[in-house]
mmCIF file of C-alpha atoms and ligand atoms in Angstrom:
data_model
loop_
_atom_site.group_PDB
_atom_site.id
_atom_site.type_symbol
_atom_site.label_atom_id
_atom_site.label_comp_id
_atom_site.label_asym_id
_atom_site.label_seq_id
_atom_site.Cartn_x
_atom_site.Cartn_y
_atom_site.Cartn_z
ATOM 1 C CA MET A 86 5.711 -21.720 0.596
ATOM 2 C CA SER A 87 3.504 -19.735 -1.772
ATOM 3 C CA MET A 88 4.263 -16.377 -3.354
ATOM 4 C CA PRO A 89 1.109 -14.495 -4.308
ATOM 5 C CA ARG A 90 1.286 -12.583 -7.574
ATOM 6 C CA ILE A 91 -0.119 -9.371 -8.930
ATOM 7 C CA GLY A 92 -3.634 -10.097 -10.219
ATOM 8 C CA ASP A 93 -4.230 -12.936 -7.734
ATOM 9 C CA LYS A 94 -7.025 -12.785 -5.175
ATOM 10 C CA ALA A 95 -5.442 -11.898 -1.836
ATOM 11 C CA PRO A 96 -5.182 -15.157 0.160
ATOM 12 C CA SER A 97 -7.814 -15.285 2.916
ATOM 13 C CA PHE A 98 -7.044 -15.669 6.590
ATOM 14 C CA LYS A 99 -8.468 -14.954 10.025
ATOM 15 C CA ALA A 100 -6.096 -13.514 12.597
ATOM 16 C CA VAL A 101 -5.761 -11.902 15.999
ATOM 17 C CA THR A 102 -4.619 -8.266 15.916
ATOM 18 C CA THR A 103 -4.079 -5.356 18.260
ATOM 19 C CA GLN A 104 -7.570 -4.182 17.201
ATOM 20 C CA GLY A 105 -9.352 -7.531 17.647
ATOM 21 C CA GLU A 106 -9.900 -10.375 15.201
ATOM 22 C CA ILE A 107 -9.882 -9.739 11.479
ATOM 23 C CA ASN A 108 -11.187 -11.679 8.540
ATOM 24 C CA PHE A 109 -8.910 -10.773 5.660
ATOM 25 C CA PRO A 110 -9.517 -9.563 2.984
ATOM 26 C CA GLU A 111 -13.290 -10.073 3.229
ATOM 27 C CA GLN A 112 -13.926 -7.441 5.886
ATOM 28 C CA PHE A 113 -12.043 -4.852 3.814
ATOM 29 C CA GLN A 114 -14.208 -5.279 0.708
ATOM 30 C CA GLY A 115 -14.938 -1.883 -0.806
ATOM 31 C CA SER A 116 -11.680 -0.379 0.497
ATOM 32 C CA TRP A 117 -8.124 -0.472 -0.721
ATOM 33 C CA VAL A 118 -5.806 -2.103 1.806
ATOM 34 C CA ILE A 119 -2.070 -2.085 2.331
ATOM 35 C CA LEU A 120 -1.086 -5.318 4.079
ATOM 36 C CA PHE A 121 2.520 -4.989 5.177
ATOM 37 C CA SER A 122 4.946 -7.001 7.264
ATOM 38 C CA HIS A 123 7.842 -5.939 9.423
ATOM 39 C CA PRO A 124 10.671 -8.111 10.755
ATOM 40 C CA ALA A 125 10.338 -7.576 14.498
ATOM 41 C CA ASP A 126 8.847 -5.411 17.233
ATOM 42 C CA PHE A 127 11.275 -3.285 19.256
ATOM 43 C CA THR A 128 13.676 -2.733 16.368
ATOM 44 C CA PRO A 129 14.729 0.665 15.046
ATOM 45 C CA VAL A 130 13.878 0.574 11.333
ATOM 46 C CA CYS A 131 10.466 -0.938 12.102
ATOM 47 C CA THR A 132 9.836 1.715 14.746
ATOM 48 C CA SER A 133 10.587 4.515 12.280
ATOM 49 C CA GLU A 134 8.239 2.848 9.768
ATOM 50 C CA PHE A 135 5.383 2.393 12.236
ATOM 51 C CA MET A 136 5.598 5.982 13.355
ATOM 52 C CA THR A 137 5.467 7.057 9.712
ATOM 53 C CA PHE A 138 2.592 4.732 8.806
ATOM 54 C CA ALA A 139 0.614 5.956 11.817
ATOM 55 C CA SER A 140 1.348 9.617 11.029
ATOM 56 C CA LEU A 141 0.164 9.111 7.445
ATOM 57 C CA GLU A 142 -2.847 6.943 8.287
ATOM 58 C CA ASN A 143 -5.322 9.779 7.660
ATOM 59 C CA GLN A 144 -3.760 10.423 4.243
ATOM 60 C CA PHE A 145 -4.141 6.736 3.343
ATOM 61 C CA ASN A 146 -7.717 6.734 4.688
ATOM 62 C CA ASP A 147 -8.511 9.806 2.548
ATOM 63 C CA LEU A 148 -7.568 7.597 -0.407
ATOM 64 C CA ASN A 149 -10.022 4.940 0.830
ATOM 65 C CA CYS A 150 -7.014 2.843 1.840
ATOM 66 C CA LYS A 151 -6.753 0.962 5.149
ATOM 67 C CA LEU A 152 -3.526 -0.237 6.760
ATOM 68 C CA VAL A 153 -2.873 -3.668 8.255
ATOM 69 C CA GLY A 154 0.519 -4.639 9.694
ATOM 70 C CA LEU A 155 1.966 -8.057 10.527
ATOM 71 C CA SER A 156 4.990 -9.581 12.184
ATOM 72 C CA VAL A 157 5.727 -13.001 13.598
ATOM 73 C CA ASP A 158 5.773 -11.548 17.127
ATOM 74 C CA GLY A 159 2.978 -12.193 19.618
ATOM 75 C CA LEU A 160 0.135 -9.905 20.613
ATOM 76 C CA TYR A 161 1.636 -8.849 23.967
ATOM 77 C CA SER A 162 4.902 -7.896 22.307
ATOM 78 C CA HIS A 163 2.949 -5.811 19.762
ATOM 79 C CA ILE A 164 0.978 -4.082 22.504
ATOM 80 C CA ALA A 165 4.092 -3.326 24.574
ATOM 81 C CA TRP A 166 6.003 -2.031 21.542
ATOM 82 C CA LEU A 167 3.187 0.234 20.364
ATOM 83 C CA ARG A 168 2.807 1.576 23.897
ATOM 84 C CA THR A 169 6.546 2.305 24.050
ATOM 85 C CA ILE A 170 6.339 4.133 20.718
ATOM 86 C CA LYS A 171 3.466 6.278 21.981
ATOM 87 C CA GLU A 172 4.922 7.021 25.379
ATOM 88 C CA LYS A 173 8.636 7.296 24.748
ATOM 89 C CA ILE A 174 9.713 7.798 21.163
ATOM 90 C CA GLU A 175 10.085 11.175 19.551
ATOM 91 C CA TYR A 176 11.489 10.937 16.038
ATOM 92 C CA LYS A 177 11.670 13.466 13.221
ATOM 93 C CA GLY A 178 8.980 15.681 14.708
ATOM 94 C CA MET A 179 6.661 12.717 15.356
ATOM 95 C CA LYS A 180 5.744 12.188 19.004
ATOM 96 C CA ASN A 181 2.932 10.698 21.034
ATOM 97 C CA VAL A 182 2.185 8.571 17.978
ATOM 98 C CA GLU A 183 -0.703 6.173 18.372
ATOM 99 C CA VAL A 184 -0.913 3.227 16.015
ATOM 100 C CA LYS A 185 -4.648 2.765 15.458
ATOM 101 C CA PHE A 186 -4.561 0.307 12.572
ATOM 102 C CA PRO A 187 -4.489 -3.446 13.270
ATOM 103 C CA LEU A 188 -1.176 -5.232 13.769
ATOM 104 C CA ILE A 189 -1.489 -8.983 13.256
ATOM 105 C CA GLU A 190 0.203 -11.485 15.561
ATOM 106 C CA ASP A 191 1.550 -14.365 13.505
ATOM 107 C CA ILE A 192 3.651 -16.511 15.818
ATOM 108 C CA THR A 193 2.940 -19.614 13.732
ATOM 109 C CA MET A 194 4.028 -17.745 10.541
ATOM 110 C CA GLU A 195 0.904 -19.088 8.863
ATOM 111 C CA VAL A 196 -0.039 -15.778 7.276
ATOM 112 C CA ALA A 197 3.562 -14.740 6.601
ATOM 113 C CA LYS A 198 4.145 -18.001 4.709
ATOM 114 C CA LYS A 199 0.904 -17.617 2.720
ATOM 115 C CA TYR A 200 2.089 -14.220 1.526
ATOM 116 C CA GLY A 201 5.714 -15.167 0.818
ATOM 117 C CA MET A 202 6.899 -12.862 3.590
ATOM 118 C CA ILE A 203 9.398 -15.401 4.959
ATOM 119 C CA GLN A 204 12.354 -15.341 2.616
ATOM 120 C CA PRO A 205 14.973 -17.655 4.143
ATOM 121 C CA GLY A 206 17.920 -16.173 2.255
ATOM 122 C CA GLU A 207 17.208 -12.959 4.173
ATOM 123 C CA SER A 208 15.863 -14.478 7.402
ATOM 124 C CA SER A 209 14.091 -17.724 8.255
ATOM 125 C CA THR A 210 12.818 -16.382 11.590
ATOM 126 C CA LYS A 211 11.548 -12.941 10.602
ATOM 127 C CA ALA A 212 9.301 -11.569 7.858
ATOM 128 C CA VAL A 213 10.895 -9.313 5.268
ATOM 129 C CA ARG A 214 9.345 -5.879 4.745
ATOM 130 C CA ALA A 215 6.550 -6.876 2.348
ATOM 131 C CA VAL A 216 3.917 -4.517 0.961
ATOM 132 C CA PHE A 217 0.740 -5.804 -0.699
ATOM 133 C CA VAL A 218 -1.593 -3.209 -2.190
ATOM 134 C CA ILE A 219 -5.017 -4.834 -2.488
ATOM 135 C CA ASP A 220 -7.975 -3.298 -4.288
ATOM 136 C CA PRO A 221 -11.621 -3.043 -3.139
ATOM 137 C CA LYS A 222 -12.403 -6.386 -4.837
ATOM 138 C CA GLY A 223 -9.634 -8.165 -2.907
ATOM 139 C CA VAL A 224 -7.228 -8.410 -5.858
ATOM 140 C CA ILE A 225 -3.489 -7.875 -5.320
ATOM 141 C CA ARG A 226 -2.449 -4.920 -7.448
ATOM 142 C CA THR A 227 1.125 -4.200 -6.341
ATOM 143 C CA ILE A 228 3.736 -6.148 -4.387
ATOM 144 C CA ILE A 229 7.008 -4.802 -3.018
ATOM 145 C CA TYR A 230 9.503 -6.716 -0.916
ATOM 146 C CA TYR A 231 12.249 -4.868 0.929
ATOM 147 C CA PRO A 232 15.136 -6.450 2.852
ATOM 148 C CA LEU A 233 15.469 -6.130 6.623
ATOM 149 C CA SER A 234 17.919 -3.244 6.488
ATOM 150 C CA LEU A 235 15.888 -0.944 4.225
ATOM 151 C CA GLY A 236 13.022 1.204 5.503
ATOM 152 C CA ARG A 237 10.156 1.808 3.093
ATOM 153 C CA ASN A 238 9.568 4.988 1.089
ATOM 154 C CA PHE A 239 6.160 6.323 2.116
ATOM 155 C CA ASP A 240 5.858 8.870 -0.677
ATOM 156 C CA GLU A 241 6.059 5.892 -3.005
ATOM 157 C CA LEU A 242 3.373 3.949 -1.131
ATOM 158 C CA LEU A 243 0.974 6.906 -1.326
ATOM 159 C CA ARG A 244 1.903 7.436 -4.986
ATOM 160 C CA ILE A 245 1.136 3.793 -5.786
ATOM 161 C CA VAL A 246 -2.358 3.992 -4.278
ATOM 162 C CA VAL A 247 -3.204 7.200 -6.180
ATOM 163 C CA ALA A 248 -1.706 5.882 -9.432
ATOM 164 C CA LEU A 249 -3.693 2.625 -9.269
ATOM 165 C CA GLN A 250 -6.912 4.512 -8.587
ATOM 166 C CA ALA A 251 -6.194 6.946 -11.427
ATOM 167 C CA ALA A 252 -5.529 3.984 -13.751
ATOM 168 C CA ASP A 253 -8.822 2.320 -12.773
ATOM 169 C CA ASN A 254 -10.947 5.465 -12.975
ATOM 170 C CA PHE A 255 -9.554 6.998 -16.148
ATOM 171 C CA LYS A 256 -8.219 3.965 -18.082
ATOM 172 C CA ILE A 257 -4.788 5.484 -18.275
ATOM 173 C CA ALA A 258 -1.283 4.394 -17.300
ATOM 174 C CA THR A 259 1.298 6.415 -15.417
ATOM 175 C CA PRO A 260 4.818 7.057 -16.711
ATOM 176 C CA ALA A 261 8.129 6.893 -14.867
ATOM 177 C CA ASP A 262 8.238 8.996 -11.717
ATOM 178 C CA TRP A 263 4.635 10.129 -12.252
ATOM 179 C CA ARG A 264 3.125 12.299 -9.542
ATOM 180 C CA PRO A 265 -0.541 13.338 -9.352
ATOM 181 C CA GLY A 266 -0.971 16.311 -11.702
ATOM 182 C CA ASP A 267 1.646 15.086 -14.203
ATOM 183 C CA ASP A 268 0.596 13.993 -17.694
ATOM 184 C CA VAL A 269 -0.646 10.401 -17.992
ATOM 185 C CA ILE A 270 -0.330 7.825 -20.756
ATOM 186 C CA VAL A 271 -3.257 6.964 -23.040
ATOM 187 C CA PRO A 272 -4.422 4.347 -23.493
ATOM 188 C CA PRO A 273 -2.895 2.010 -20.895
ATOM 189 C CA ALA A 274 0.249 0.115 -21.830
ATOM 190 C CA GLY A 275 -0.468 -2.943 -23.956
ATOM 191 C CA SER A 276 -3.189 -1.411 -26.105
ATOM 192 C CA CYS A 277 -1.327 1.539 -27.540
ATOM 193 C CA GLY A 278 -1.802 1.051 -31.262
ATOM 194 C CA ALA A 279 -5.021 2.933 -31.769
ATOM 195 C CA ALA A 280 -4.398 5.660 -29.243
ATOM 196 C CA LYS A 281 -4.263 8.561 -31.610
ATOM 197 C CA ASP A 282 -7.206 7.383 -33.759
ATOM 198 C CA ARG A 283 -9.445 6.866 -30.763
ATOM 199 C CA MET A 284 -8.506 10.010 -28.917
ATOM 200 C CA GLU A 285 -8.225 12.393 -31.887
ATOM 201 C CA GLY A 286 -10.455 15.398 -31.429
ATOM 202 C CA LYS A 287 -11.701 14.251 -28.061
ATOM 203 C CA GLU A 288 -8.915 15.380 -25.803
ATOM 204 C CA GLU A 289 -5.676 17.211 -26.128
ATOM 205 C CA MET A 290 -2.947 14.636 -26.500
ATOM 206 C CA LYS A 291 0.754 14.847 -26.971
ATOM 207 C CA CYS A 292 2.220 12.008 -29.032
ATOM 208 C CA TYR A 293 5.933 11.292 -28.927
ATOM 209 C CA ASP A 294 5.429 8.510 -31.488
ATOM 210 C CA TRP A 295 2.515 6.262 -32.518
ATOM 211 C CA PHE A 296 2.956 4.075 -29.419
ATOM 212 C CA PHE A 297 3.543 6.806 -26.825
ATOM 213 C CA CYS A 298 0.847 9.421 -26.215
ATOM 214 C CA THR A 299 0.088 11.427 -23.091
ATOM 215 C CA LYS A 300 -2.662 13.748 -21.922
ATOM 216 C CA LYS A 301 -3.215 16.049 -18.988
ATOM 217 C CA LEU A 302 -5.051 14.738 -15.949
ATOM 218 C CA ASP A 303 -5.657 17.311 -13.269
ATOM 219 C CA LYS A 304 -4.838 16.298 -9.715
ATOM 220 C CA ASN A 305 -8.222 17.556 -8.479
ATOM 221 C CA VAL A 306 -10.053 15.429 -11.038
ATOM 222 C CA ILE A 307 -8.319 12.347 -9.614
ATOM 223 C CA ILE A 308 -9.133 13.404 -6.056
ATOM 224 C CA ASP A 309 -12.805 13.962 -6.974
ATOM 225 C CA ALA A 310 -12.981 10.477 -8.517
ATOM 226 C CA ILE A 311 -11.463 8.957 -5.372
ATOM 227 C CA LYS A 312 -14.015 10.813 -3.218
ATOM 228 C CA LYS A 313 -16.850 9.503 -5.411
ATOM 229 C CA ASP A 314 -15.517 5.942 -4.976
ATOM 230 C CA ILE A 315 -15.540 6.399 -1.202
ATOM 231 C CA LYS A 316 -19.211 7.510 -1.256
ATOM 232 C CA LYS A 317 -20.327 4.462 -3.287
HETATM 233 C C1 BEZ B 1796 15.016 -2.990 12.249
HETATM 234 O O1 BEZ B 1796 13.820 -2.788 12.119
HETATM 235 O O2 BEZ B 1796 15.796 -2.118 12.626
HETATM 236 C C2 BEZ B 1796 15.568 -4.347 11.929
HETATM 237 C C3 BEZ B 1796 14.798 -5.466 12.122
HETATM 238 C C4 BEZ B 1796 15.337 -6.706 11.849
HETATM 239 C C5 BEZ B 1796 16.629 -6.817 11.378
HETATM 240 C C6 BEZ B 1796 17.368 -5.673 11.136
HETATM 241 C C7 BEZ B 1796 16.841 -4.420 11.412
#
């Protein structure tokens, strides 16, 4: 069983989904993608997560980020579950929720095993709640694994996508609990030494010590950069 790592190319696979066949990650080149797994269809935590993912899909798409789900259930189970969600479930103000992004069937666990989503200490028959954030070049940039009992935090998933794009566009890093609009760290972690020398006079920086300097980065500037990336 392999465990992909941050910085690795996302392992390739072809799969059947609720939106037809996909060729991953090749067909998503040029977009960010969140590939995520859930333990099982027709379960409560997963239902709350799918309704939230679907409700936020436009916000992810605005960040040039596509969503792709996976569980080791079959296609007909996926279709029946998503139909039940749309027709019957009203939860936290979300109703009539249509899941438009692809949900992979992975009965053989081939994809789940490739991505380290089967973690036998937690379950040998279900995928854990994995999240892989993959960049437009197909490189894995963030990995989170949650246990079966813990639903994901969607503010955090959106924050991760914006933070990675801000880091790429502006060569900065983001401090603890950063939100778009907060000060960012210059230069990125690992190359701090010359921060002050290089930045002096160019931009307004605040230095807490020689190794820890921040600067302002307006939220709208980040959003404009993301929009430019989408147009490319
Ligand atoms: C759930 O989504 O509620 C769930 C799925 C598998 C095991 C436990 C909870």
